[in-house]
Amino acid sequence: MEQYKTIKHTFEPVWNEQSEILILGTFPSVKSRENQFYYGHPQNRFWKLLAGIYEEPVPETVDAKKELILKHHLAVWDVIGQCDITGSSDSSIRNVIPADIAGLLAKTSITAIFGNGNKACELFQKYTAPALTALAQTSAIQKLPSTSPANAAWRLDRLCAHWQEKINPFLIP
């Protein structure tokens, strides 16, 4: 049985001053930690989904992924800055230190926050929303179905349609 490890998030959020939509995951998977970038597992559908929504080629490099995010006024980060975890299992997460999402929001034009899956939303509500409310910042998060391959109930085409429907009102024309 794999042991718990205390792991700190070691790569920065992707954003710029024009970012208007923040997409939050929970914490980087083992593959993402190895790659030092978001959604690094080859079976995670995040990059295919964004490419489908924006009718762009699927980005292959970290630079291309950053370009896709920033071109469409997005920001990507995780709710957790540090935690104890076994492998990549979100259900094993404990001893959470949240990421400084309030600090990020203060530097951007973000008007909408979306959670990539149930766990991202649960962790946001528990660890981040109270701090944002105290600072009079937006503390609402909208749940999107996870792009994880474990979410087999959602085929890629259905995921794309649902994500696009949810974020479309916030897209820059």
PDB file of C-alpha atoms in Angstrom:
ATOM      1  CA  MET A   1       0.000   0.000   0.000  1.00  0.00           C
ATOM      2  CA  GLU A   2       1.321   3.406  -0.975  1.00  0.00           C
ATOM      3  CA  GLN A   3       2.274   5.727   1.879  1.00  0.00           C
ATOM      4  CA  TYR A   4       1.119   9.266   2.455  1.00  0.00           C
ATOM      5  CA  LYS A   5       3.594  11.936   1.408  1.00  0.00           C
ATOM      6  CA  THR A   6       3.540  15.631   2.208  1.00  0.00           C
ATOM      7  CA  ILE A   7       3.838  17.357  -1.150  1.00  0.00           C
ATOM      8  CA  LYS A   8       4.004  21.033  -2.020  1.00  0.00           C
ATOM      9  CA  HIS A   9       2.626  22.341  -5.312  1.00  0.00           C
ATOM     10  CA  THR A  10       5.768  23.312  -7.201  1.00  0.00           C
ATOM     11  CA  PHE A  11       4.580  25.109 -10.329  1.00  0.00           C
ATOM     12  CA  GLU A  12       2.880  28.444 -10.718  1.00  0.00           C
ATOM     13  CA  PRO A  13      -0.644  29.204 -11.863  1.00  0.00           C
ATOM     14  CA  VAL A  14      -1.029  30.182 -15.507  1.00  0.00           C
ATOM     15  CA  TRP A  15      -2.646  33.609 -15.839  1.00  0.00           C
ATOM     16  CA  ASN A  16      -2.176  37.156 -16.986  1.00  0.00           C
ATOM     17  CA  GLU A  17      -3.941  40.455 -16.345  1.00  0.00           C
ATOM     18  CA  GLN A  18      -6.507  39.641 -19.045  1.00  0.00           C
ATOM     19  CA  SER A  19      -7.558  36.333 -17.470  1.00  0.00           C
ATOM     20  CA  GLU A  20     -11.317  36.338 -16.863  1.00  0.00           C
ATOM     21  CA  ILE A  21     -12.105  32.679 -16.164  1.00  0.00           C
ATOM     22  CA  LEU A  22     -10.276  30.639 -13.520  1.00  0.00           C
ATOM     23  CA  ILE A  23     -10.347  26.860 -13.855  1.00  0.00           C
ATOM     24  CA  LEU A  24      -9.327  25.074 -10.666  1.00  0.00           C
ATOM     25  CA  GLY A  25      -8.238  21.501 -10.195  1.00  0.00           C
ATOM     26  CA  THR A  26      -7.525  19.874  -6.855  1.00  0.00           C
ATOM     27  CA  PHE A  27      -3.806  19.058  -6.773  1.00  0.00           C
ATOM     28  CA  PRO A  28      -1.360  17.884  -9.456  1.00  0.00           C
ATOM     29  CA  SER A  29      -1.310  14.176 -10.239  1.00  0.00           C
ATOM     30  CA  VAL A  30       1.927  12.201 -10.092  1.00  0.00           C
ATOM     31  CA  LYS A  31       2.323  12.671 -13.882  1.00  0.00           C
ATOM     32  CA  SER A  32       1.642  16.411 -13.634  1.00  0.00           C
ATOM     33  CA  ARG A  33       4.198  16.707 -10.845  1.00  0.00           C
ATOM     34  CA  GLU A  34       6.727  14.825 -12.997  1.00  0.00           C
ATOM     35  CA  ASN A  35       5.987  17.117 -15.970  1.00  0.00           C
ATOM     36  CA  GLN A  36       5.788  20.237 -13.778  1.00  0.00           C
ATOM     37  CA  PHE A  37       2.577  21.311 -15.490  1.00  0.00           C
ATOM     38  CA  TYR A  38      -1.173  20.923 -15.288  1.00  0.00           C
ATOM     39  CA  TYR A  39      -3.076  17.886 -16.535  1.00  0.00           C
ATOM     40  CA  GLY A  40       0.055  15.969 -17.446  1.00  0.00           C
ATOM     41  CA  HIS A  41      -1.457  12.493 -17.551  1.00  0.00           C
ATOM     42  CA  PRO A  42      -1.854  11.554 -21.228  1.00  0.00           C
ATOM     43  CA  GLN A  43      -5.339  10.168 -20.619  1.00  0.00           C
ATOM     44  CA  ASN A  44      -6.638  13.328 -18.952  1.00  0.00           C
ATOM     45  CA  ARG A  45      -8.915  15.054 -21.435  1.00  0.00           C
ATOM     46  CA  PHE A  46      -8.365  18.656 -20.285  1.00  0.00           C
ATOM     47  CA  TRP A  47      -6.215  19.774 -23.227  1.00  0.00           C
ATOM     48  CA  LYS A  48      -8.368  17.975 -25.809  1.00  0.00           C
ATOM     49  CA  LEU A  49     -11.432  19.584 -24.240  1.00  0.00           C
ATOM     50  CA  LEU A  50     -10.045  23.137 -24.371  1.00  0.00           C
ATOM     51  CA  ALA A  51      -8.844  22.591 -27.928  1.00  0.00           C
ATOM     52  CA  GLY A  52     -12.330  21.372 -28.872  1.00  0.00           C
ATOM     53  CA  ILE A  53     -14.126  24.289 -27.223  1.00  0.00           C
ATOM     54  CA  TYR A  54     -11.905  26.885 -28.884  1.00  0.00           C
ATOM     55  CA  GLU A  55     -11.491  25.016 -32.178  1.00  0.00           C
ATOM     56  CA  GLU A  56      -7.714  24.948 -31.809  1.00  0.00           C
ATOM     57  CA  PRO A  57      -5.151  22.178 -32.315  1.00  0.00           C
ATOM     58  CA  VAL A  58      -4.499  20.082 -29.208  1.00  0.00           C
ATOM     59  CA  PRO A  59      -1.408  21.627 -27.602  1.00  0.00           C
ATOM     60  CA  GLU A  60       1.529  19.268 -27.136  1.00  0.00           C
ATOM     61  CA  THR A  61       4.103  21.398 -25.319  1.00  0.00           C
ATOM     62  CA  VAL A  62       3.915  23.355 -22.080  1.00  0.00           C
ATOM     63  CA  ASP A  63       4.420  26.592 -24.034  1.00  0.00           C
ATOM     64  CA  ALA A  64       1.572  25.714 -26.419  1.00  0.00           C
ATOM     65  CA  LYS A  65      -0.674  24.868 -23.468  1.00  0.00           C
ATOM     66  CA  LYS A  66       0.105  28.195 -21.791  1.00  0.00           C
ATOM     67  CA  GLU A  67      -0.558  30.002 -25.066  1.00  0.00           C
ATOM     68  CA  LEU A  68      -3.976  28.328 -25.414  1.00  0.00           C
ATOM     69  CA  ILE A  69      -4.923  29.292 -21.865  1.00  0.00           C
ATOM     70  CA  LEU A  70      -3.835  32.911 -22.138  1.00  0.00           C
ATOM     71  CA  LYS A  71      -5.145  33.457 -25.682  1.00  0.00           C
ATOM     72  CA  HIS A  72      -8.648  32.705 -24.422  1.00  0.00           C
ATOM     73  CA  HIS A  73      -8.414  34.797 -21.239  1.00  0.00           C
ATOM     74  CA  LEU A  74      -8.289  31.789 -18.946  1.00  0.00           C
ATOM     75  CA  ALA A  75      -6.292  31.051 -15.823  1.00  0.00           C
ATOM     76  CA  VAL A  76      -5.494  27.560 -14.521  1.00  0.00           C
ATOM     77  CA  TRP A  77      -4.456  26.599 -11.010  1.00  0.00           C
ATOM     78  CA  ASP A  78      -5.253  24.173  -8.205  1.00  0.00           C
ATOM     79  CA  VAL A  79      -7.116  24.715  -4.948  1.00  0.00           C
ATOM     80  CA  ILE A  80      -4.391  23.073  -2.864  1.00  0.00           C
ATOM     81  CA  GLY A  81      -0.921  24.499  -2.306  1.00  0.00           C
ATOM     82  CA  GLN A  82       0.289  21.624  -0.137  1.00  0.00           C
ATOM     83  CA  CYS A  83      -1.183  18.441   1.292  1.00  0.00           C
ATOM     84  CA  ASP A  84      -0.580  14.883   2.357  1.00  0.00           C
ATOM     85  CA  ILE A  85      -1.552  12.538  -0.468  1.00  0.00           C
ATOM     86  CA  THR A  86      -1.012   8.991  -1.668  1.00  0.00           C
ATOM     87  CA  GLY A  87      -0.106   8.948  -5.355  1.00  0.00           C
ATOM     88  CA  SER A  88      -2.675  10.899  -7.349  1.00  0.00           C
ATOM     89  CA  SER A  89      -5.724   9.983  -5.297  1.00  0.00           C
ATOM     90  CA  ASP A  90      -7.893  13.032  -4.603  1.00  0.00           C
ATOM     91  CA  SER A  91      -9.830  10.957  -2.078  1.00  0.00           C
ATOM     92  CA  SER A  92      -6.654  10.525  -0.014  1.00  0.00           C
ATOM     93  CA  ILE A  93      -5.966  14.265   0.368  1.00  0.00           C
ATOM     94  CA  ARG A  94      -5.545  15.462   3.947  1.00  0.00           C
ATOM     95  CA  ASN A  95      -3.743  18.195   5.921  1.00  0.00           C
ATOM     96  CA  VAL A  96      -4.519  20.790   3.271  1.00  0.00           C
ATOM     97  CA  ILE A  97      -2.802  24.132   2.928  1.00  0.00           C
ATOM     98  CA  PRO A  98      -4.797  26.024   0.296  1.00  0.00           C
ATOM     99  CA  ALA A  99      -3.282  27.962  -2.598  1.00  0.00           C
ATOM    100  CA  ASP A 100      -3.460  31.768  -2.415  1.00  0.00           C
ATOM    101  CA  ILE A 101      -6.404  32.139  -4.753  1.00  0.00           C
ATOM    102  CA  ALA A 102      -7.377  35.452  -3.144  1.00  0.00           C
ATOM    103  CA  GLY A 103      -3.973  36.829  -4.117  1.00  0.00           C
ATOM    104  CA  LEU A 104      -4.439  35.681  -7.703  1.00  0.00           C
ATOM    105  CA  LEU A 105      -7.924  37.190  -7.944  1.00  0.00           C
ATOM    106  CA  ALA A 106      -6.601  40.538  -6.727  1.00  0.00           C
ATOM    107  CA  LYS A 107      -4.169  40.671  -9.685  1.00  0.00           C
ATOM    108  CA  THR A 108      -6.574  39.677 -12.459  1.00  0.00           C
ATOM    109  CA  SER A 109      -9.905  40.480 -14.086  1.00  0.00           C
ATOM    110  CA  ILE A 110     -11.343  37.066 -13.192  1.00  0.00           C
ATOM    111  CA  THR A 111     -15.139  37.177 -13.034  1.00  0.00           C
ATOM    112  CA  ALA A 112     -15.915  33.442 -12.944  1.00  0.00           C
ATOM    113  CA  ILE A 113     -14.411  30.449 -11.166  1.00  0.00           C
ATOM    114  CA  PHE A 114     -14.985  26.888 -12.336  1.00  0.00           C
ATOM    115  CA  GLY A 115     -14.013  23.649 -10.624  1.00  0.00           C
ATOM    116  CA  ASN A 116     -12.781  20.742 -12.730  1.00  0.00           C
ATOM    117  CA  GLY A 117     -14.763  18.066 -10.892  1.00  0.00           C
ATOM    118  CA  ASN A 118     -16.576  17.619  -7.598  1.00  0.00           C
ATOM    119  CA  LYS A 119     -13.490  17.395  -5.388  1.00  0.00           C
ATOM    120  CA  ALA A 120     -12.059  20.710  -6.635  1.00  0.00           C
ATOM    121  CA  CYS A 121     -15.363  22.381  -5.760  1.00  0.00           C
ATOM    122  CA  GLU A 122     -15.602  20.710  -2.344  1.00  0.00           C
ATOM    123  CA  LEU A 123     -12.068  21.745  -1.420  1.00  0.00           C
ATOM    124  CA  PHE A 124     -12.655  25.292  -2.706  1.00  0.00           C
ATOM    125  CA  GLN A 125     -15.811  25.617  -0.582  1.00  0.00           C
ATOM    126  CA  LYS A 126     -14.028  24.297   2.501  1.00  0.00           C
ATOM    127  CA  TYR A 127     -10.681  26.095   2.280  1.00  0.00           C
ATOM    128  CA  THR A 128     -10.976  29.055  -0.095  1.00  0.00           C
ATOM    129  CA  ALA A 129     -14.524  30.429  -0.138  1.00  0.00           C
ATOM    130  CA  PRO A 130     -14.495  31.592   3.529  1.00  0.00           C
ATOM    131  CA  ALA A 131     -11.315  33.628   2.972  1.00  0.00           C
ATOM    132  CA  LEU A 132     -12.694  35.164  -0.230  1.00  0.00           C
ATOM    133  CA  THR A 133     -15.965  36.094   1.475  1.00  0.00           C
ATOM    134  CA  ALA A 134     -14.021  37.780   4.281  1.00  0.00           C
ATOM    135  CA  LEU A 135     -12.138  39.821   1.658  1.00  0.00           C
ATOM    136  CA  ALA A 136     -15.383  40.678  -0.182  1.00  0.00           C
ATOM    137  CA  GLN A 137     -14.154  38.812  -3.280  1.00  0.00           C
ATOM    138  CA  THR A 138     -16.268  36.473  -5.359  1.00  0.00           C
ATOM    139  CA  SER A 139     -16.505  33.154  -3.533  1.00  0.00           C
ATOM    140  CA  ALA A 140     -18.793  31.272  -5.905  1.00  0.00           C
ATOM    141  CA  ILE A 141     -17.497  28.309  -7.857  1.00  0.00           C
ATOM    142  CA  GLN A 142     -19.342  26.538 -10.636  1.00  0.00           C
ATOM    143  CA  LYS A 143     -18.881  22.788 -10.922  1.00  0.00           C
ATOM    144  CA  LEU A 144     -17.887  21.212 -14.208  1.00  0.00           C
ATOM    145  CA  PRO A 145     -17.592  17.472 -14.807  1.00  0.00           C
ATOM    146  CA  SER A 146     -14.042  16.244 -14.335  1.00  0.00           C
ATOM    147  CA  THR A 147     -11.760  15.753 -17.322  1.00  0.00           C
ATOM    148  CA  SER A 148     -10.109  12.839 -15.515  1.00  0.00           C
ATOM    149  CA  PRO A 149     -10.152   9.478 -17.308  1.00  0.00           C
ATOM    150  CA  ALA A 150     -11.772   8.117 -14.124  1.00  0.00           C
ATOM    151  CA  ASN A 151     -14.901  10.065 -15.128  1.00  0.00           C
ATOM    152  CA  ALA A 152     -15.814   7.500 -17.787  1.00  0.00           C
ATOM    153  CA  ALA A 153     -19.510   8.428 -17.696  1.00  0.00           C
ATOM    154  CA  TRP A 154     -18.671  11.578 -19.691  1.00  0.00           C
ATOM    155  CA  ARG A 155     -17.402  11.018 -23.231  1.00  0.00           C
ATOM    156  CA  LEU A 156     -15.214  13.784 -24.655  1.00  0.00           C
ATOM    157  CA  ASP A 157     -17.899  15.190 -26.969  1.00  0.00           C
ATOM    158  CA  ARG A 158     -20.382  15.412 -24.087  1.00  0.00           C
ATOM    159  CA  LEU A 159     -17.755  17.005 -21.825  1.00  0.00           C
ATOM    160  CA  CYS A 160     -16.945  19.627 -24.470  1.00  0.00           C
ATOM    161  CA  ALA A 161     -20.592  20.503 -25.012  1.00  0.00           C
ATOM    162  CA  HIS A 162     -21.275  20.813 -21.284  1.00  0.00           C
ATOM    163  CA  TRP A 163     -18.154  22.841 -20.498  1.00  0.00           C
ATOM    164  CA  GLN A 164     -18.806  25.153 -23.439  1.00  0.00           C
ATOM    165  CA  GLU A 165     -22.414  25.699 -22.369  1.00  0.00           C
ATOM    166  CA  LYS A 166     -21.296  26.605 -18.848  1.00  0.00           C
ATOM    167  CA  ILE A 167     -18.389  28.886 -19.724  1.00  0.00           C
ATOM    168  CA  ASN A 168     -19.824  30.390 -22.918  1.00  0.00           C
ATOM    169  CA  PRO A 169     -21.519  33.325 -21.119  1.00  0.00           C
ATOM    170  CA  PHE A 170     -18.086  34.310 -19.798  1.00  0.00           C
ATOM    171  CA  LEU A 171     -16.142  33.967 -23.055  1.00  0.00           C
ATOM    172  CA  ILE A 172     -14.629  37.005 -24.719  1.00  0.00           C
ATOM    173  CA  PRO A 173     -16.101  37.390 -28.222  1.00  0.00           C
TER     174      PRO A 173
END
